[in-house]
Amino acid sequence: MTQSVVVQVGQCGNQIGCCFWDLALREHAAVNKKGIYDEAISSFFRNVDTRVVGDGGNISKGKICSLKARAVLIDMEEGVVNEILQGPLRDVFDRTGSGLGTFLLKVLKDEFPEVYRFVTSIYPSGEDDVITSPYNSILAMKELNEHADCVLPIDNQSLFDIISKIDLMMNSGKLGAAIKPKSLVTSSTGVFKKRQEKPFDAMNNIVANLLLNLTSSARFEGSLNMDLNEIIMNLVPFPQLHYLVSSLTPLYTLADVNIPPRRLDQMFSDAFSKDHQLIRADPKHSLYLACALMVRGNVQISDLRRNIERLKPSLQFVSWNQEGWKTSLCSVPPVGHSHSLLALANNTCVKPTFIDLRERFIRLYKKKAHLHHYLQIEGMEESCFTEAVSSLSALIQEYNQLDATKSMPVEDLPRLNIAM
Amino acid sequence: MSIVTVQLGQCGNQIGFEVFDALFNDSHCPGGLCSKRENEAYQASCKERFFSEEENGVPVARAVLVDMERKVISQTLSKAARSGRWKYGQHSCFCQKQGSGNNWAYGYSVHGPRHKESIMNLIQKEVEKCDSLSGFFIIMSMAGGTGSGLGAFVTQNLQDQYSSALKMNHIIWPYGTGEVIVQNYNSILTLSHLYRSSDALLVHENDAVHKICAKLMNIKQISFCDINQVLAHQLGSVFQPTYSREGSFHYRRNPLGDLMENLVPHPEFKMLGVRNIPQMSENSLAYSTFTWAGLLKHLRQMLISNAKMEEGIDWQVRPPLSGLPPLGKMSVNKETHFNTSIANLVILRGKDVHSADVGAFKDPALYTSWLEPVHAFNVWKTQRAFRKYEKSAALVSNSQSLVKPLDMIVGKAWNMFASRAYLHQYTKFGIEEEDFLDSFTLLEQVIASYCNL
C-alpha cells in the first residue's frame, strides 16, 4: 500500500499533527498485537534501530524497534512545536501556516509532480481575531486552487458545534453512562504519551480522526479497498473543483455491542445532516457533483447499498453524474467503535464559505487597511491580491453555473447512430 | 488440457480464490452419486484443468495473481494456504505498491507497458507447467483500474503472444449504483478493447448475483464473500468435467475450445451469460427434491424471459410461433421482451442425467434465424453430482440478455462524456477523447447487432 508523508505547518498544523500521531499510534496498537512492523504501519511510520547512526538504521521488516513518523514539522518559531501557546492564533491562515504552507504546495508540486497533494485546511470562522486573516485566506486560496490536488476545508466553528453537541448528549443523562469514553471522536483515551490536555485537543482530535479514516482503507484490509489516489480520481471531475466537504459519523458509540440495522442506518443518515459536516454547509440542499462513502467495521455491501438507495431520493446530483457514488469497505473499525463512516462530498455547498471569504476580503481591501505590511515584503505586489481574488471569483462562478442546472430536468442525450 | 487463470485486481483475486476453492471442494466431495472409479476420473480431469502437483502432494492452482497493491494478494495467498488442501504457487504473484486509482488509463497505459515483461513471464512459467494448454481464463472487474485497464492490456498481449490459445474473460459488471463513480468510463473502455482481443466475454452482474443471495440464499447481511461464493458455484457448474459425447464415459479434454465452438459462432457476438438451477442455501437443500423436467422447464423460461434466477420468473413471455420471425425487432425499452438466443449450452449434472429431456431447448423459435438449432444448441452431461446438489443444471447463453445492461452503461457514460467530466484524469495518461469515441462506436455497433437478431 502507499506510504504518505504528513507535512504540518504552523501552530495549527502542528497542534493537529500532534493529536493525529497520538491517535495513529493508538489505532495501530489496537490492531497490531504482535509488535511486528507490518505494511499497515509502514504507511505512516518508519522502523528505525536507534543504535545505528544515519540511514543504515532503517529496518523494513521484523519486530518494531523504534517508530519514526513520516512527518515534516515546519514553523517559523521554535517554541510552537514543543509547547502550545494559548490564544486565538490557530488557523492555518495565520502568518506561517497560510503563507509558508501554501508555498510548500508549489514546491512539492514542482519537485514531486506525480505525488498527490491532499490538504486539510482550517478556514477562519465568522468570529475571527486575526484582523488580516481575509488577506491571508485569499492569498492562500489561490495557491490551493492551483497547486493542491484535493482540499478538505474545515472550520473551527463547526468543530466547536460538534463538541458542544457531544457534551450535550453526554450531560443530558439520557445516554451518559452508556457511552464508552474511548469511543468519542474527540477523545484521546488510550494514547501512549499522555500530553497535557490542551484547549483545542477535542477539536483537533476530530480532524485527526478524519485523517485516520481517510487512510484506513489504504492501510487495512477490507472487501472493497480505496486508496487516496482513488479519492481524487472519483471525486474531482474537473481540476479546479477539488474542494470536498467531509463528515464523520458516529461521533460516539453506545456501549451496546450488537448494532441493530436501524442504528447502522442512522449513521448513514447523520452523515448527510448539516450538523455533522466539518464546515458550515448543508449538502442536502445543494448540488452534489460526487460523493464518497468510506465505511469501517462490520458493515457489508448490502448495508451500504440499502442506505444509498434509501438516501438517494433526498439528494440532488448533477445531471451527468446521477449515480455519483464511490464506496469503500474497510474491515478494521476505529478504536472504540464497531463501525464508522466518513463521507466526502464534492458539493456546491462550499460556495457560501468562499463567498464569505471574498466578502470579508473586499471589505478590508477596499480601505487598503494593513496592506502596507504585505507590500513591504519583497515579491508582494498589489497584483498578487487582485489575481488572488479573481481566481476565487472564477471558482465561485463555476459553482454558480453548476447550481443553475439544479432544477433542470435530466434528459438523456442523443446517442451515436450506427448504420447497419 | 489445462486452463491457466489470470486473476487481476481486488475483484479478480477475491473471486479467483472462491473459484478454485469451489472447484477443489467439489472434486473432493465424497460420494458424488457415482462409483469410486467415476469419482477418480472426475477428480483427475478437474485436476488436469485447474491444478498442478506440488512436491509434497498439495495441489497448486494453475493461476497467476496480479494486483497493483499488496493487501488483497497477501490475503488470497494466506486463505488458500490456510485451507491446507490446495494453494497458490509461491512465485505466481505480481504486486506493486501504489494501485491504479480506479483509472483505466493508468492500468492500461502506465502499469501495462511498465510491467509487461514481468507479468508475461509469470504467465509463461505457468503455461510451461501444462502438458497441453486449452487456453486462458482471465478474471477481472470492469469498474476499477487494475482489473479493467491492466486486464485489457494483458489480454491484448496474450493475443499477441499466444495466438493459438483461446482467451475467455470473466467480467464482473458493477452494481448500477454505488461502487465507483467512473465505472461507466472504465467499463466502456474495457469492453471495447476486449471485444477486439478476447474470444469470449463471460459476464456476471453484481446486481443479479446480489438478488440471488437475497432471495434464494436468504442471506441477511450480504457481503462480497457471499456474492463471490455464489458466482464461484455458477462457474464451477460450467467448468467442472463433463462427458465428451453422449454415451461416452470419458471426460472432455478441451473445455474452453468446446465452449467457444458451441457458443461463439461469429466474432461480432461474444457476450455470454450464465444461469444455474437450483441455487439455494445448503440448509434448504436437504428438504428439496427436483425432477429434470421441472428444472429444465424453469431454466428454459429463465432464458426466454431473461430472468437471472428461478424466482420471479415471468411466465407470460413466450417464444414467437414456430417458423415465423419474432414480432418486431427488439427495442431496448420494451419491458417484457422475448430473449432471442444465438446459441445455448445446457450442462446437466447428477442423478439419472441421461433421462433428462432437453428437447424444448431445440425449438427453433428460441434462436435467431441464421443458425440451425442443431448448431445453435448443445448439451453436456455427467452423472457425477455437483457439490451437494443431487441434480443441477447450468445454462451458458449467447443471447440478447446483456443488451439492456450494456445499453445502460453506454448511455450513462455518454452523458458523462458529453459534459467532459473526469476526462482530464484519462488524458493525463494518454487516453484521449478519440479513444472514448472509438469505444462508444464499437459498443453501439454491438448493441445494434444484438438488437437486430
PDB file of C-alpha atoms in Angstrom, chain A residues 1-2 39 116 217-225 227 229-230 232-239 289-291 298-303 305 308-309 312 320-321 323-327 329 411-416 418 420, chain B residues 10 14 69-72 75 97-99 101-103 175-182 207 210 220-224 227 407 410-412 414-416 418-422 424-426 428 440-441 444-445 447-449 452:
ATOM      1  CA  MET A   1       0.000   0.000   0.000  1.00  0.00           C
ATOM      2  CA  THR A   2       1.018   3.584  -0.342  1.00  0.00           C
ATOM      3  CA  GLU A  39       2.612  -2.950   5.789  1.00  0.00           C
ATOM      4  CA  TYR A 116      -0.877  13.672  -4.901  1.00  0.00           C
ATOM      5  CA  SER A 217      -8.814   1.609   3.563  1.00  0.00           C
ATOM      6  CA  ALA A 218      -5.320   2.097   2.211  1.00  0.00           C
ATOM      7  CA  ARG A 219      -3.714   0.739   5.386  1.00  0.00           C
ATOM      8  CA  PHE A 220      -6.032  -2.048   6.463  1.00  0.00           C
ATOM      9  CA  GLU A 221      -7.768  -4.881   4.661  1.00  0.00           C
ATOM     10  CA  GLY A 222     -11.351  -4.852   3.509  1.00  0.00           C
ATOM     11  CA  SER A 223     -13.648  -6.302   0.881  1.00  0.00           C
ATOM     12  CA  LEU A 224     -13.599  -3.112  -1.204  1.00  0.00           C
ATOM     13  CA  ASN A 225     -10.403  -1.146  -0.838  1.00  0.00           C
ATOM     14  CA  ASP A 227      -6.623   4.277  -1.853  1.00  0.00           C
ATOM     15  CA  ASN A 229      -5.477   8.243  -5.493  1.00  0.00           C
ATOM     16  CA  GLU A 230      -8.952   6.767  -5.983  1.00  0.00           C
ATOM     17  CA  ILE A 232      -9.013  12.106  -6.361  1.00  0.00           C
ATOM     18  CA  MET A 233      -9.924  10.071  -9.431  1.00  0.00           C
ATOM     19  CA  ASN A 234     -13.563   9.763  -8.450  1.00  0.00           C
ATOM     20  CA  LEU A 235     -14.259  12.997  -6.619  1.00  0.00           C
ATOM     21  CA  VAL A 236     -12.538  15.574  -8.810  1.00  0.00           C
ATOM     22  CA  PRO A 237     -14.465  15.753 -12.094  1.00  0.00           C
ATOM     23  CA  PHE A 238     -12.718  18.959 -13.178  1.00  0.00           C
ATOM     24  CA  PRO A 239      -9.306  20.056 -11.891  1.00  0.00           C
ATOM     25  CA  LEU A 289     -21.053  16.514  -8.117  1.00  0.00           C
ATOM     26  CA  ALA A 290     -19.814  13.345  -6.464  1.00  0.00           C
ATOM     27  CA  CYS A 291     -19.915  11.616  -3.094  1.00  0.00           C
ATOM     28  CA  ASN A 298     -18.605  -4.732  10.451  1.00  0.00           C
ATOM     29  CA  VAL A 299     -20.629  -3.303   7.592  1.00  0.00           C
ATOM     30  CA  GLN A 300     -21.270  -5.244   4.379  1.00  0.00           C
ATOM     31  CA  ILE A 301     -22.048  -4.307   0.820  1.00  0.00           C
ATOM     32  CA  SER A 302     -25.777  -4.912   1.300  1.00  0.00           C
ATOM     33  CA  ASP A 303     -25.920  -2.395   4.176  1.00  0.00           C
ATOM     34  CA  ARG A 305     -26.416  -0.392  -0.973  1.00  0.00           C
ATOM     35  CA  ILE A 308     -27.619   4.536  -0.793  1.00  0.00           C
ATOM     36  CA  GLU A 309     -30.999   3.516  -2.234  1.00  0.00           C
ATOM     37  CA  LYS A 312     -30.626   8.924  -2.911  1.00  0.00           C
ATOM     38  CA  TRP A 320     -24.160  13.838 -15.746  1.00  0.00           C
ATOM     39  CA  ASN A 321     -23.438  12.015 -12.515  1.00  0.00           C
ATOM     40  CA  GLU A 323     -25.195   7.751  -9.630  1.00  0.00           C
ATOM     41  CA  GLY A 324     -22.112   9.582  -8.446  1.00  0.00           C
ATOM     42  CA  TRP A 325     -21.172   7.267  -5.552  1.00  0.00           C
ATOM     43  CA  LYS A 326     -17.736   5.972  -4.653  1.00  0.00           C
ATOM     44  CA  THR A 327     -17.691   3.424  -1.861  1.00  0.00           C
ATOM     45  CA  LEU A 329     -15.402  -1.120   2.929  1.00  0.00           C
ATOM     46  CA  GLU A 411     -32.504  14.348 -20.170  1.00  0.00           C
ATOM     47  CA  ASP A 412     -30.623  11.641 -21.944  1.00  0.00           C
ATOM     48  CA  LEU A 413     -28.506  12.991 -24.742  1.00  0.00           C
ATOM     49  CA  PRO A 414     -28.987  11.624 -28.250  1.00  0.00           C
ATOM     50  CA  ARG A 415     -26.659   8.718 -28.857  1.00  0.00           C
ATOM     51  CA  LEU A 416     -24.445   7.823 -31.789  1.00  0.00           C
ATOM     52  CA  ILE A 418     -24.964   3.301 -36.240  1.00  0.00           C
ATOM     53  CA  MET A 420     -26.395  -1.249 -40.120  1.00  0.00           C
TER      54      MET A 420
ATOM     55  CA  GLN B  10      -9.012  -6.895  -5.942  1.00  0.00           C
ATOM     56  CA  GLN B  14     -11.081 -12.359  -4.423  1.00  0.00           C
ATOM     57  CA  GLU B  69      -1.073  -3.210  -4.450  1.00  0.00           C
ATOM     58  CA  ARG B  70      -0.308  -5.912  -1.945  1.00  0.00           C
ATOM     59  CA  LYS B  71      -3.111  -6.354   0.545  1.00  0.00           C
ATOM     60  CA  VAL B  72      -5.524  -8.475  -1.446  1.00  0.00           C
ATOM     61  CA  GLN B  75      -4.894 -12.252   1.925  1.00  0.00           C
ATOM     62  CA  LYS B  97       2.653  -0.789  -4.209  1.00  0.00           C
ATOM     63  CA  GLN B  98       0.543   2.051  -5.428  1.00  0.00           C
ATOM     64  CA  GLY B  99      -2.623   0.748  -7.038  1.00  0.00           C
ATOM     65  CA  GLY B 101      -6.529   4.575  -8.626  1.00  0.00           C
ATOM     66  CA  ASN B 102      -9.640   3.313 -10.448  1.00  0.00           C
ATOM     67  CA  ASN B 103      -8.051   4.804 -13.523  1.00  0.00           C
ATOM     68  CA  TYR B 175     -23.701  -2.531  -9.369  1.00  0.00           C
ATOM     69  CA  GLY B 176     -25.849   0.034 -11.161  1.00  0.00           C
ATOM     70  CA  THR B 177     -25.339   2.400  -8.221  1.00  0.00           C
ATOM     71  CA  GLY B 178     -22.694   2.872  -5.622  1.00  0.00           C
ATOM     72  CA  GLU B 179     -19.354   1.349  -6.483  1.00  0.00           C
ATOM     73  CA  VAL B 180     -17.069   3.602  -8.456  1.00  0.00           C
ATOM     74  CA  ILE B 181     -18.029   6.916  -9.965  1.00  0.00           C
ATOM     75  CA  VAL B 182     -16.046   6.481 -13.152  1.00  0.00           C
ATOM     76  CA  ASP B 207     -26.875  -6.741  -9.134  1.00  0.00           C
ATOM     77  CA  HIS B 210     -26.837  -9.907  -5.152  1.00  0.00           C
ATOM     78  CA  LYS B 220     -29.425 -11.221   5.612  1.00  0.00           C
ATOM     79  CA  GLN B 221     -26.274  -9.142   5.580  1.00  0.00           C
ATOM     80  CA  ILE B 222     -24.791  -9.877   2.169  1.00  0.00           C
ATOM     81  CA  SER B 223     -21.049  -9.469   1.864  1.00  0.00           C
ATOM     82  CA  PHE B 224     -18.805  -9.612  -1.181  1.00  0.00           C
ATOM     83  CA  ILE B 227     -21.555 -12.854  -3.712  1.00  0.00           C
ATOM     84  CA  ASP B 407     -27.119  -0.040 -23.209  1.00  0.00           C
ATOM     85  CA  VAL B 410     -23.165   3.195 -22.630  1.00  0.00           C
ATOM     86  CA  GLY B 411     -25.938   5.735 -22.034  1.00  0.00           C
ATOM     87  CA  LYS B 412     -24.578   6.857 -18.683  1.00  0.00           C
ATOM     88  CA  TRP B 414     -22.197   9.057 -22.929  1.00  0.00           C
ATOM     89  CA  ASN B 415     -23.981  11.589 -20.726  1.00  0.00           C
ATOM     90  CA  MET B 416     -20.906  11.993 -18.586  1.00  0.00           C
ATOM     91  CA  ALA B 418     -20.797  14.992 -23.089  1.00  0.00           C
ATOM     92  CA  SER B 419     -20.043  17.094 -20.036  1.00  0.00           C
ATOM     93  CA  ARG B 420     -16.338  16.231 -20.285  1.00  0.00           C
ATOM     94  CA  ALA B 421     -16.307  15.362 -16.593  1.00  0.00           C
ATOM     95  CA  TYR B 422     -13.289  13.349 -15.376  1.00  0.00           C
ATOM     96  CA  HIS B 424      -8.602  15.086 -17.600  1.00  0.00           C
ATOM     97  CA  GLN B 425      -7.840  12.057 -15.415  1.00  0.00           C
ATOM     98  CA  TYR B 426      -7.668   9.878 -18.537  1.00  0.00           C
ATOM     99  CA  LYS B 428      -3.258  12.692 -18.347  1.00  0.00           C
ATOM    100  CA  PHE B 440     -18.643   4.234 -27.976  1.00  0.00           C
ATOM    101  CA  THR B 441     -18.823   3.450 -31.674  1.00  0.00           C
ATOM    102  CA  GLU B 444     -23.187   0.930 -30.176  1.00  0.00           C
ATOM    103  CA  GLN B 445     -22.419  -1.461 -33.018  1.00  0.00           C
ATOM    104  CA  ILE B 447     -25.853  -3.243 -29.178  1.00  0.00           C
ATOM    105  CA  ALA B 448     -27.349  -2.758 -32.631  1.00  0.00           C
ATOM    106  CA  SER B 449     -26.190  -6.187 -33.781  1.00  0.00           C
ATOM    107  CA  ASN B 452     -31.365  -6.966 -34.687  1.00  0.00           C
TER     108      ASN B 452
END
